[in-house]
Amino acid sequence: MTTLPSLAVVGATGAVGTVLCELLSSRRNVWGELRLVASRRSAGRRCVVRGEELTVQELSPGVFDGVDVAMFDVPDEVAADWAPIAVKHGAVAVDNSTAFRLDRDVPLVVPEINPEQVRNRPRGIIASANCTTVAMIVAIAPLHYEYGLRELVLASYQSVSGTGKAGVDTLLDQLDRVGGDRELGSRSGNVRRAVGDDLGPFPAPMALNVVPWAGGLRDAGWSSEELKLRNETRKILGLPDLKVSATCVRVPVVTGHSVAVHAVFGTEVDAERAREVMRNAPGVILVDDPAAGEFPMPIDAVGTDPSWVGRIRRSLDDPRALDFFVTGDNLRKGAALNTAQIAELLAEELT
């Protein structure tokens, strides 16, 4: 009888870790022993996974003894310290932070696109891509294979859950404050006064507003989220010189990141053929009937696994360019599911 590989979920009680545990209960079971791991603050909590009540263990070197695969969803600095420790104890680390994504010796994997890269792991670590990148790239990759991608101009519409529970709580609290006043938003400053100083993780009010900023400040005014879209797309597609320009915007949506894509290819594109390509692409669902009011929107995509794609049209001014809109649940495929899928590829290899 084949022994199933063992799995540790590090960060099991966080927003993405909770979804990871839900996925472990709902997807095909490829795991033997399962360990839930978190910080000292969460250690001792009881969580039900696969119908079994498990006690959350405190993160320590010993929790990785006998573990084959360790999935990490923790802050960058924690992943940077602890993923190598997991590897030293014999596990393959699958990390959802930014700590290793651009490391030359760490593959950056989206299983629908480059699953073969899971075997190319000289450091014993595999990185999972950024949630916004994942939503967009499962749609753009099949078009690249069809037409040859040359350039991307992207505008993201990122939900507040991308900043964790604090972001969601901040938006909902602000909506409570502004919900009863129909004058708000009609004069400069009145939304700021109604919201007050409690901005949470955001630089400005989120209620009744969009904020053209996500991430941390980097050189020349770019944000870290914008650079992730550029650099991770290049690495996943194997296009180190791909031209990518992104503007990342935070919007008052609880869950679901969206991207407006302008893609320029090496050959002339056909919108109907592009629809067919994306209709048949793994991890993509086509929702593209503007006459019927059917568009890809986060309120519909939330809680689902695919990237929802629509508004597909050829550029009016460039026959080589295609415009479309894509949205996906940033906590599922954008984070937990992509990590789980990578781990499942490892489970196949180890079984």
PDB file of N, CA and C in Angstrom, residues 154-201:
ATOM      1  N   LEU A 154      -1.446  47.342 -18.167  1.00  0.00           N
ATOM      2  CA  LEU A 154      -2.391  46.788 -17.217  1.00  0.00           C
ATOM      3  C   LEU A 154      -2.880  47.856 -16.244  1.00  0.00           C
ATOM      4  N   ALA A 155      -4.157  47.783 -15.885  1.00  0.00           N
ATOM      5  CA  ALA A 155      -4.709  48.567 -14.791  1.00  0.00           C
ATOM      6  C   ALA A 155      -5.460  47.603 -13.880  1.00  0.00           C
ATOM      7  N   SER A 156      -5.023  47.506 -12.640  1.00  0.00           N
ATOM      8  CA  SER A 156      -5.656  46.562 -11.713  1.00  0.00           C
ATOM      9  C   SER A 156      -6.707  47.271 -10.872  1.00  0.00           C
ATOM     10  N   TYR A 157      -7.675  46.483 -10.425  1.00  0.00           N
ATOM     11  CA  TYR A 157      -8.732  46.949  -9.522  1.00  0.00           C
ATOM     12  C   TYR A 157      -8.743  45.947  -8.363  1.00  0.00           C
ATOM     13  N   GLN A 158      -7.974  46.217  -7.321  1.00  0.00           N
ATOM     14  CA  GLN A 158      -7.675  45.227  -6.300  1.00  0.00           C
ATOM     15  C   GLN A 158      -8.536  45.424  -5.053  1.00  0.00           C
ATOM     16  N   SER A 159      -9.092  44.307  -4.566  1.00  0.00           N
ATOM     17  CA  SER A 159      -9.995  44.360  -3.426  1.00  0.00           C
ATOM     18  C   SER A 159      -9.239  44.575  -2.122  1.00  0.00           C
ATOM     19  N   VAL A 160      -9.990  44.953  -1.091  1.00  0.00           N
ATOM     20  CA  VAL A 160      -9.370  45.266   0.195  1.00  0.00           C
ATOM     21  C   VAL A 160      -8.880  44.024   0.918  1.00  0.00           C
ATOM     22  N   SER A 161      -9.418  42.840   0.580  1.00  0.00           N
ATOM     23  CA  SER A 161      -8.941  41.627   1.250  1.00  0.00           C
ATOM     24  C   SER A 161      -7.500  41.310   0.889  1.00  0.00           C
ATOM     25  N   GLY A 162      -6.974  41.978  -0.131  1.00  0.00           N
ATOM     26  CA  GLY A 162      -5.562  41.832  -0.452  1.00  0.00           C
ATOM     27  C   GLY A 162      -4.654  42.325   0.655  1.00  0.00           C
ATOM     28  N   THR A 163      -5.188  43.127   1.570  1.00  0.00           N
ATOM     29  CA  THR A 163      -4.408  43.598   2.718  1.00  0.00           C
ATOM     30  C   THR A 163      -4.758  42.840   3.989  1.00  0.00           C
ATOM     31  N   GLY A 164      -5.556  41.774   3.855  1.00  0.00           N
ATOM     32  CA  GLY A 164      -5.894  40.955   5.013  1.00  0.00           C
ATOM     33  C   GLY A 164      -7.166  41.401   5.711  1.00  0.00           C
ATOM     34  N   LYS A 165      -7.403  40.802   6.858  1.00  0.00           N
ATOM     35  CA  LYS A 165      -8.626  41.075   7.628  1.00  0.00           C
ATOM     36  C   LYS A 165      -8.736  42.546   8.011  1.00  0.00           C
ATOM     37  N   ALA A 166      -7.597  43.178   8.280  1.00  0.00           N
ATOM     38  CA  ALA A 166      -7.625  44.596   8.658  1.00  0.00           C
ATOM     39  C   ALA A 166      -8.217  45.446   7.544  1.00  0.00           C
ATOM     40  N   GLY A 167      -7.903  45.117   6.299  1.00  0.00           N
ATOM     41  CA  GLY A 167      -8.442  45.871   5.179  1.00  0.00           C
ATOM     42  C   GLY A 167      -9.943  45.688   5.029  1.00  0.00           C
ATOM     43  N   VAL A 168     -10.404  44.451   5.183  1.00  0.00           N
ATOM     44  CA  VAL A 168     -11.843  44.185   5.085  1.00  0.00           C
ATOM     45  C   VAL A 168     -12.594  44.898   6.199  1.00  0.00           C
ATOM     46  N   ASP A 169     -12.094  44.783   7.427  1.00  0.00           N
ATOM     47  CA  ASP A 169     -12.754  45.448   8.549  1.00  0.00           C
ATOM     48  C   ASP A 169     -12.795  46.957   8.364  1.00  0.00           C
ATOM     49  N   THR A 170     -11.715  47.523   7.843  1.00  0.00           N
ATOM     50  CA  THR A 170     -11.674  48.973   7.624  1.00  0.00           C
ATOM     51  C   THR A 170     -12.735  49.405   6.634  1.00  0.00           C
ATOM     52  N   LEU A 171     -12.848  48.720   5.506  1.00  0.00           N
ATOM     53  CA  LEU A 171     -13.857  49.087   4.513  1.00  0.00           C
ATOM     54  C   LEU A 171     -15.265  48.959   5.092  1.00  0.00           C
ATOM     55  N   LEU A 172     -15.567  47.849   5.745  1.00  0.00           N
ATOM     56  CA  LEU A 172     -16.918  47.646   6.260  1.00  0.00           C
ATOM     57  C   LEU A 172     -17.258  48.671   7.347  1.00  0.00           C
ATOM     58  N   ASP A 173     -16.283  49.004   8.187  1.00  0.00           N
ATOM     59  CA  ASP A 173     -16.523  50.040   9.205  1.00  0.00           C
ATOM     60  C   ASP A 173     -16.779  51.391   8.550  1.00  0.00           C
ATOM     61  N   GLN A 174     -16.026  51.713   7.521  1.00  0.00           N
ATOM     62  CA  GLN A 174     -16.227  52.988   6.836  1.00  0.00           C
ATOM     63  C   GLN A 174     -17.584  53.034   6.138  1.00  0.00           C
ATOM     64  N   LEU A 175     -17.993  51.926   5.549  1.00  0.00           N
ATOM     65  CA  LEU A 175     -19.312  51.885   4.899  1.00  0.00           C
ATOM     66  C   LEU A 175     -20.427  52.108   5.909  1.00  0.00           C
ATOM     67  N   ASP A 176     -20.256  51.592   7.130  1.00  0.00           N
ATOM     68  CA  ASP A 176     -21.246  51.852   8.179  1.00  0.00           C
ATOM     69  C   ASP A 176     -21.352  53.338   8.474  1.00  0.00           C
ATOM     70  N   ARG A 177     -20.202  54.016   8.441  1.00  0.00           N
ATOM     71  CA  ARG A 177     -20.197  55.444   8.783  1.00  0.00           C
ATOM     72  C   ARG A 177     -20.809  56.307   7.696  1.00  0.00           C
ATOM     73  N   VAL A 178     -20.653  55.915   6.451  1.00  0.00           N
ATOM     74  CA  VAL A 178     -21.101  56.782   5.354  1.00  0.00           C
ATOM     75  C   VAL A 178     -22.467  56.391   4.796  1.00  0.00           C
ATOM     76  N   GLY A 179     -22.987  55.233   5.214  1.00  0.00           N
ATOM     77  CA  GLY A 179     -24.165  54.682   4.552  1.00  0.00           C
ATOM     78  C   GLY A 179     -25.429  55.507   4.657  1.00  0.00           C
ATOM     79  N   GLY A 180     -25.573  56.313   5.717  1.00  0.00           N
ATOM     80  CA  GLY A 180     -26.840  57.026   5.896  1.00  0.00           C
ATOM     81  C   GLY A 180     -26.867  58.441   5.372  1.00  0.00           C
ATOM     82  N   ASP A 181     -25.760  58.918   4.811  1.00  0.00           N
ATOM     83  CA  ASP A 181     -25.685  60.327   4.379  1.00  0.00           C
ATOM     84  C   ASP A 181     -25.594  60.387   2.859  1.00  0.00           C
ATOM     85  N   ARG A 182     -26.672  60.830   2.227  1.00  0.00           N
ATOM     86  CA  ARG A 182     -26.710  60.858   0.761  1.00  0.00           C
ATOM     87  C   ARG A 182     -25.996  62.063   0.165  1.00  0.00           C
ATOM     88  N   GLU A 183     -25.481  62.934   0.998  1.00  0.00           N
ATOM     89  CA  GLU A 183     -24.700  64.070   0.498  1.00  0.00           C
ATOM     90  C   GLU A 183     -23.224  63.724   0.329  1.00  0.00           C
ATOM     91  N   LEU A 184     -22.820  62.619   0.929  1.00  0.00           N
ATOM     92  CA  LEU A 184     -21.396  62.284   0.888  1.00  0.00           C
ATOM     93  C   LEU A 184     -20.957  61.959  -0.536  1.00  0.00           C
ATOM     94  N   GLY A 185     -19.785  62.466  -0.868  1.00  0.00           N
ATOM     95  CA  GLY A 185     -19.243  62.275  -2.202  1.00  0.00           C
ATOM     96  C   GLY A 185     -19.620  63.371  -3.163  1.00  0.00           C
ATOM     97  N   SER A 186     -20.445  64.314  -2.710  1.00  0.00           N
ATOM     98  CA  SER A 186     -20.866  65.407  -3.589  1.00  0.00           C
ATOM     99  C   SER A 186     -20.010  66.653  -3.407  1.00  0.00           C
ATOM    100  N   ARG A 187     -19.200  66.699  -2.340  1.00  0.00           N
ATOM    101  CA  ARG A 187     -18.328  67.845  -2.090  1.00  0.00           C
ATOM    102  C   ARG A 187     -16.956  67.351  -1.640  1.00  0.00           C
ATOM    103  N   SER A 188     -15.934  68.068  -2.064  1.00  0.00           N
ATOM    104  CA  SER A 188     -14.578  67.696  -1.687  1.00  0.00           C
ATOM    105  C   SER A 188     -14.420  67.723  -0.171  1.00  0.00           C
ATOM    106  N   GLY A 189     -13.898  66.654   0.371  1.00  0.00           N
ATOM    107  CA  GLY A 189     -13.582  66.600   1.790  1.00  0.00           C
ATOM    108  C   GLY A 189     -14.646  65.983   2.660  1.00  0.00           C
ATOM    109  N   ASN A 190     -15.901  65.875   2.161  1.00  0.00           N
ATOM    110  CA  ASN A 190     -16.923  65.411   3.107  1.00  0.00           C
ATOM    111  C   ASN A 190     -16.828  63.914   3.395  1.00  0.00           C
ATOM    112  N   VAL A 191     -16.316  63.124   2.448  1.00  0.00           N
ATOM    113  CA  VAL A 191     -16.100  61.706   2.739  1.00  0.00           C
ATOM    114  C   VAL A 191     -14.966  61.545   3.753  1.00  0.00           C
ATOM    115  N   ARG A 192     -13.899  62.292   3.576  1.00  0.00           N
ATOM    116  CA  ARG A 192     -12.790  62.217   4.536  1.00  0.00           C
ATOM    117  C   ARG A 192     -13.251  62.572   5.944  1.00  0.00           C
ATOM    118  N   ARG A 193     -14.089  63.612   6.073  1.00  0.00           N
ATOM    119  CA  ARG A 193     -14.566  64.000   7.398  1.00  0.00           C
ATOM    120  C   ARG A 193     -15.447  62.910   8.001  1.00  0.00           C
ATOM    121  N   ALA A 194     -16.288  62.294   7.187  1.00  0.00           N
ATOM    122  CA  ALA A 194     -17.184  61.251   7.692  1.00  0.00           C
ATOM    123  C   ALA A 194     -16.410  60.008   8.130  1.00  0.00           C
ATOM    124  N   VAL A 195     -15.374  59.683   7.386  1.00  0.00           N
ATOM    125  CA  VAL A 195     -14.586  58.493   7.701  1.00  0.00           C
ATOM    126  C   VAL A 195     -13.671  58.732   8.886  1.00  0.00           C
ATOM    127  N   GLY A 196     -13.102  59.935   8.994  1.00  0.00           N
ATOM    128  CA  GLY A 196     -12.198  60.255  10.077  1.00  0.00           C
ATOM    129  C   GLY A 196     -10.790  59.746   9.826  1.00  0.00           C
ATOM    130  N   ASP A 197     -10.051  59.550  10.903  1.00  0.00           N
ATOM    131  CA  ASP A 197      -8.637  59.205  10.782  1.00  0.00           C
ATOM    132  C   ASP A 197      -8.384  57.702  10.721  1.00  0.00           C
ATOM    133  N   ASP A 198      -9.407  56.902  10.869  1.00  0.00           N
ATOM    134  CA  ASP A 198      -9.211  55.452  10.889  1.00  0.00           C
ATOM    135  C   ASP A 198      -9.165  54.916   9.460  1.00  0.00           C
ATOM    136  N   LEU A 199      -7.977  54.976   8.862  1.00  0.00           N
ATOM    137  CA  LEU A 199      -7.802  54.549   7.477  1.00  0.00           C
ATOM    138  C   LEU A 199      -7.314  53.107   7.364  1.00  0.00           C
ATOM    139  N   GLY A 200      -7.007  52.485   8.505  1.00  0.00           N
ATOM    140  CA  GLY A 200      -6.519  51.110   8.456  1.00  0.00           C
ATOM    141  C   GLY A 200      -5.243  51.014   7.644  1.00  0.00           C
ATOM    142  N   PRO A 201      -5.131  50.009   6.778  1.00  0.00           N
ATOM    143  CA  PRO A 201      -3.900  49.824   5.997  1.00  0.00           C
ATOM    144  C   PRO A 201      -3.843  50.653   4.721  1.00  0.00           C
TER     145      PRO A 201
END
